[in-house]
Every structure is written in structure tokens, then in C-alpha cells.
XYZ file of C-alpha atoms in Angstrom:
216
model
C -198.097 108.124 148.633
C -195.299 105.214 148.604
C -197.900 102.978 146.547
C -197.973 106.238 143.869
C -194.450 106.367 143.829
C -193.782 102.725 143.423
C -196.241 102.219 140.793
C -194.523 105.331 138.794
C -190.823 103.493 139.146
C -192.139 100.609 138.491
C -194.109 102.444 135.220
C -190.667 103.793 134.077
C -188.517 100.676 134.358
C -191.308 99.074 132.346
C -190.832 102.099 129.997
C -187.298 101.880 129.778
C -186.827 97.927 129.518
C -189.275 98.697 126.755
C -187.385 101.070 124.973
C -184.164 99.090 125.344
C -185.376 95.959 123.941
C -187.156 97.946 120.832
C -183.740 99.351 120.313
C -182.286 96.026 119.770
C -184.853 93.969 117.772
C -185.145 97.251 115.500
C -181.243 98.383 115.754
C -182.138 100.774 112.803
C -183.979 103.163 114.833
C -182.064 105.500 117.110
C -184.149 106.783 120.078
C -182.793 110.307 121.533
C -183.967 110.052 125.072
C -182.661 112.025 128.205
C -181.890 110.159 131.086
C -182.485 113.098 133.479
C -185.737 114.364 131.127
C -187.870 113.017 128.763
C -188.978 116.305 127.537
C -185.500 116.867 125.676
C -186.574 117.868 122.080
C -185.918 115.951 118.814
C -182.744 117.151 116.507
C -181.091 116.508 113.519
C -178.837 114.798 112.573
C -176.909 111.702 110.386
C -177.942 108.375 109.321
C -175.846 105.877 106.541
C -174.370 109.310 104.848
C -178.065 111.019 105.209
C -178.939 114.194 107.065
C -182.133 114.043 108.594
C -184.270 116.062 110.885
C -186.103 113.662 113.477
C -189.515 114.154 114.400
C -191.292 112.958 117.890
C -192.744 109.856 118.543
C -196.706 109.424 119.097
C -195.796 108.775 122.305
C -196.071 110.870 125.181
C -192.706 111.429 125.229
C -190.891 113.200 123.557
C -188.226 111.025 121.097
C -186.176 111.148 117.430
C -186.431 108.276 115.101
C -183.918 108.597 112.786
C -184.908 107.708 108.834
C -185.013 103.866 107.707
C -181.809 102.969 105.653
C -182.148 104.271 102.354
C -183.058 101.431 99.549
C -180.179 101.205 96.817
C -181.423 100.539 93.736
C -180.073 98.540 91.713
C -179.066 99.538 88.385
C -178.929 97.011 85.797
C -176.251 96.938 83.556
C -177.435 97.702 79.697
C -177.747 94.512 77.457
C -174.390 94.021 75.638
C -175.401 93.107 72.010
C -173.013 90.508 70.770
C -171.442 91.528 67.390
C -171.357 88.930 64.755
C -168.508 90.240 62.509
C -169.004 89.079 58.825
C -165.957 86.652 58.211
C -165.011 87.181 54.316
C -162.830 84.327 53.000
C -160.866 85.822 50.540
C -161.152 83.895 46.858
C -157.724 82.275 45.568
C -156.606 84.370 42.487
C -157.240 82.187 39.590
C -153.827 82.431 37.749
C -153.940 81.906 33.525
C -150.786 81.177 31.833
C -150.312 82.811 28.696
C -150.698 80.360 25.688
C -146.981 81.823 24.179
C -147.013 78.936 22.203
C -150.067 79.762 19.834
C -149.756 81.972 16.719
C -153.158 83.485 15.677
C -151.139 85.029 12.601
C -149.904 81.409 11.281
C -151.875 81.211 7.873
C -152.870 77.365 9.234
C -155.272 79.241 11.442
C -157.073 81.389 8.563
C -160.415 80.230 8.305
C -161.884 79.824 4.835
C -165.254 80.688 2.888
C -166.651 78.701 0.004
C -167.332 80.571 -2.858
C -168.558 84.121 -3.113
C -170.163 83.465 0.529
C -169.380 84.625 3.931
C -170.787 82.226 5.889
C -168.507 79.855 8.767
C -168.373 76.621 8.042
C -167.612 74.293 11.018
C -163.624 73.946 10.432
C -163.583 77.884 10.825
C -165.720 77.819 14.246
C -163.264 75.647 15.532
C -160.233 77.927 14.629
C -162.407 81.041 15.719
C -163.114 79.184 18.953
C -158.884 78.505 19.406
C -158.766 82.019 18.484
C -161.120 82.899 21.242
C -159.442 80.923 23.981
C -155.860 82.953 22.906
C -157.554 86.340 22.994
C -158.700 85.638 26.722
C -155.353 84.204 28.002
C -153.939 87.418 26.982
C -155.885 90.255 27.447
C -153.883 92.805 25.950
C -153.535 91.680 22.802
C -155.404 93.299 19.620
C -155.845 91.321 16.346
C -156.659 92.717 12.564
C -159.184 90.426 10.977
C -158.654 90.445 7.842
C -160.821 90.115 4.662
C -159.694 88.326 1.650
C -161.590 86.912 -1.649
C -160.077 85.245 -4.698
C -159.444 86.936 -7.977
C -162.907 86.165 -9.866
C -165.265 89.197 -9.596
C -165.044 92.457 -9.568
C -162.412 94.949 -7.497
C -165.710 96.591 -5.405
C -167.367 93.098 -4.930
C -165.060 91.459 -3.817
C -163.601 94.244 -1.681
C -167.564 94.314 -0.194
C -167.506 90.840 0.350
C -164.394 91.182 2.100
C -165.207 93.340 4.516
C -168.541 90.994 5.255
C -165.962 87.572 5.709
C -163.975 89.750 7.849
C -167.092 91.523 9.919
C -168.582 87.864 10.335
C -165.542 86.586 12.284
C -165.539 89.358 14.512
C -168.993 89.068 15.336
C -168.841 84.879 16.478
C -165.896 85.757 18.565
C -167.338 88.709 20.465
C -170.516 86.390 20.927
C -167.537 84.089 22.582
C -166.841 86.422 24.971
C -163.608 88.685 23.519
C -164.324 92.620 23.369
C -165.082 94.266 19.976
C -162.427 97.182 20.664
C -159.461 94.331 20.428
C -160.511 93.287 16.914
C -160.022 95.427 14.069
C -161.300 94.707 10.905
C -160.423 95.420 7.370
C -160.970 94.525 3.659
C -158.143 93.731 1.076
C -160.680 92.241 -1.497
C -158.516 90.325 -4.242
C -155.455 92.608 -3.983
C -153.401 90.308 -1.597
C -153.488 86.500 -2.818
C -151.970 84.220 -0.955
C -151.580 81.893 -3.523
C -151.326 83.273 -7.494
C -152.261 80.249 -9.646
C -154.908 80.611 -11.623
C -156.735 77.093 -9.754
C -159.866 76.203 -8.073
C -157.552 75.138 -5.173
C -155.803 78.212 -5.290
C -158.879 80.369 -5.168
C -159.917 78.370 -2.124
C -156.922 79.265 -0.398
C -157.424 82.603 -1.085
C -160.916 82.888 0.283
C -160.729 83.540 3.947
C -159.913 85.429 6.893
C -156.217 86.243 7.925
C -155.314 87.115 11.759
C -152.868 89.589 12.430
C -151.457 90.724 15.659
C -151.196 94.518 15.485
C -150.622 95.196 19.478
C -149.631 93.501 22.857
């Protein structure tokens, strides 16, 4: 009977040293034993912020494990997409002085036609070209080209062929870059001479195309 009873202390302090050094290698675990029973049932209870209910060991006795620590996950943070703002380097104005000190309406700056013709001869592209290079320095002025022809021919010739000098000028300088609405055109055939002597190098003066500055 002592032999029985020694072997079943001896059985328990095994159980117990057991159950105590478990408890420490594995401190996550909590083990609900009674000292005076080891029938006492499981409960419930809390474990790192979580309720649980325990459940019993496969033991033969009777105990409540308590849930392994919950696993955190770990959220990772969204990829931050850099932003490559456009840098725009703003273009220097390109100031243009007004040329103030040409005059389109100067008669030196009439171009001229040979006879009963209405083509540009080179002298005139240059003028046109001068012309050209005033009408873009100052954009808001508008010119009057005007037609003229010398006193040979006929009052409806002439005032055609006026009106084809003074059409031909405004064509080269649009092709130079000036818009048709700033040049007006018009035909004054023989009926304004510049010059009124009855010479060949009076009608030459008399053949051309005079400039006139009708708005700023």
C-alpha cells in the first residue's frame, strides 16, 4: 500500500515539475490547473486583447490552453509615385523698336514701272522689302498703295493698269509676310502726276507706286 502511494506522489511531482517547466520554455501557454483538483473545468477568458474560450488538453487531465499570440500583419505602405512636375522656362519677350525714323510715304520710296508694264524690277523689291520690314515693326499701321501711270494712253487704260502696278505691290509684300487687310489699294491712272513736263524722264517718274499712311 505505501509502495502504491509513493509511486502516485512520486507520479504527480513528475507531473507537476513537468507542467512547470512546459510553462516556462512555452511562456505563451497558460495552463489552468487546480492545486486541490485536477478535474477543475476549462474557462474563458483573455489573451493579448483576445477573448477566448479554452478547451482541454489531450491529457488526462483536465487543462485550458489559452490561444497562440495573434500574428500582426503587416501592412505595407502603398508605393508613393514620385511626381515629375514639367518645369516651363518662360521665353524672354523679344522687344522691336519701332523704326520712327522711316517714312513709307516719302516719294524716294515709290517704286517705279517701265513703260506700260507692271512688273518689279529689282530697285522696287528692295524698297518693297524696306517697306516690309516697317510694316512689321509696327503692326498697327495701314498703308494705301497707290497706282499711278504717266499721261500717254488712254483715261481707262491707264486707270486699269493702275490698279494692276498697285495690286502687284501688295501681293510681293503679303508673300513677305505683312497681312492683306493693312494694305489698301487704289488706282489714280494719269490723273495725279507727280511731275507735269511733257519728258521721257518725267513720265518715268510718274510711273509707279506711291505709299500712303492712312491709319496707326
Amino acid at each position: 500500500m505505501l509502495k502504491k502511494m509513493k509511486i502516485t506522489i512520486i507520479s504527480n511531482l513528475i507531473v507537476r515539475v513537468f507542467m512547470i517547466a512546459f510553462a516556462v520554455i512555452f511562456p505563451a501557454s497558460v495552463y489552468a490547473i487546480s492545486s486541490s483538483s485536477w478535474n477543475t473545468p476549462c474557462g474563458s477568458g483573455n489573451y493579448a486583447g483576445t477573448s477566448y474560450l479554452s478547451t482541454p488538453c489531450s491529457s488526462s487531465y483536465n487543462c485550458c490552453i489559452a490561444p497562440n499570440k495573434p500574428a500582426v500583419k503587416k501592412v505595407q505602405p502603398a508605393a508613393v509615385k514620385k511626381q515629375i512636375k514639367k518645369v516651363t522656362v518662360a521665353k524672354k519677350p523679344v522687344i522691336v523698336k519701332k523704326v520712327s525714323t522711316y517714312n513709307i510715304s516719302a516719294n524716294y520710296n515709290d517704286i517705279h514701272f517701265p513703260f506700260n508694264s507692271a512688273i518689279l524690277t529689282s530697285k522696287d523689291i528692295a524698297i518693297l522689302h524696306r517697306d516690309a520690314e516697317y510694316l512689321k515693326h509696327n503692326k498697327n499701321v495701314v498703308v494705301q498703295i497707290q497706282g499711278n501711270c504717266d499721261r500717254r494712253g488712254s483715261e481707262v487704260y491707264n486707270m486699269a493698269l493702275g490698279w494692276r502696278r498697285a495690286n502687284i505691290a501688295k501681293s510681293y509684300l503679303e508673300k513677305l509676310g505683312i497681312n492683306g487687310n493693312r494694305l489698301k489699294t487704289i488706282s489714280f491712272g494719269k490723273e495725279k502726276p507727280l511731275c507735269t513736263a511733257h519728258t521721257l524722264a518725267c513720265y518715268a517718274i510718274n510711273r509707279r507706286d506711291h505709299f500712303v499712311v492712312v491709319s496707326k
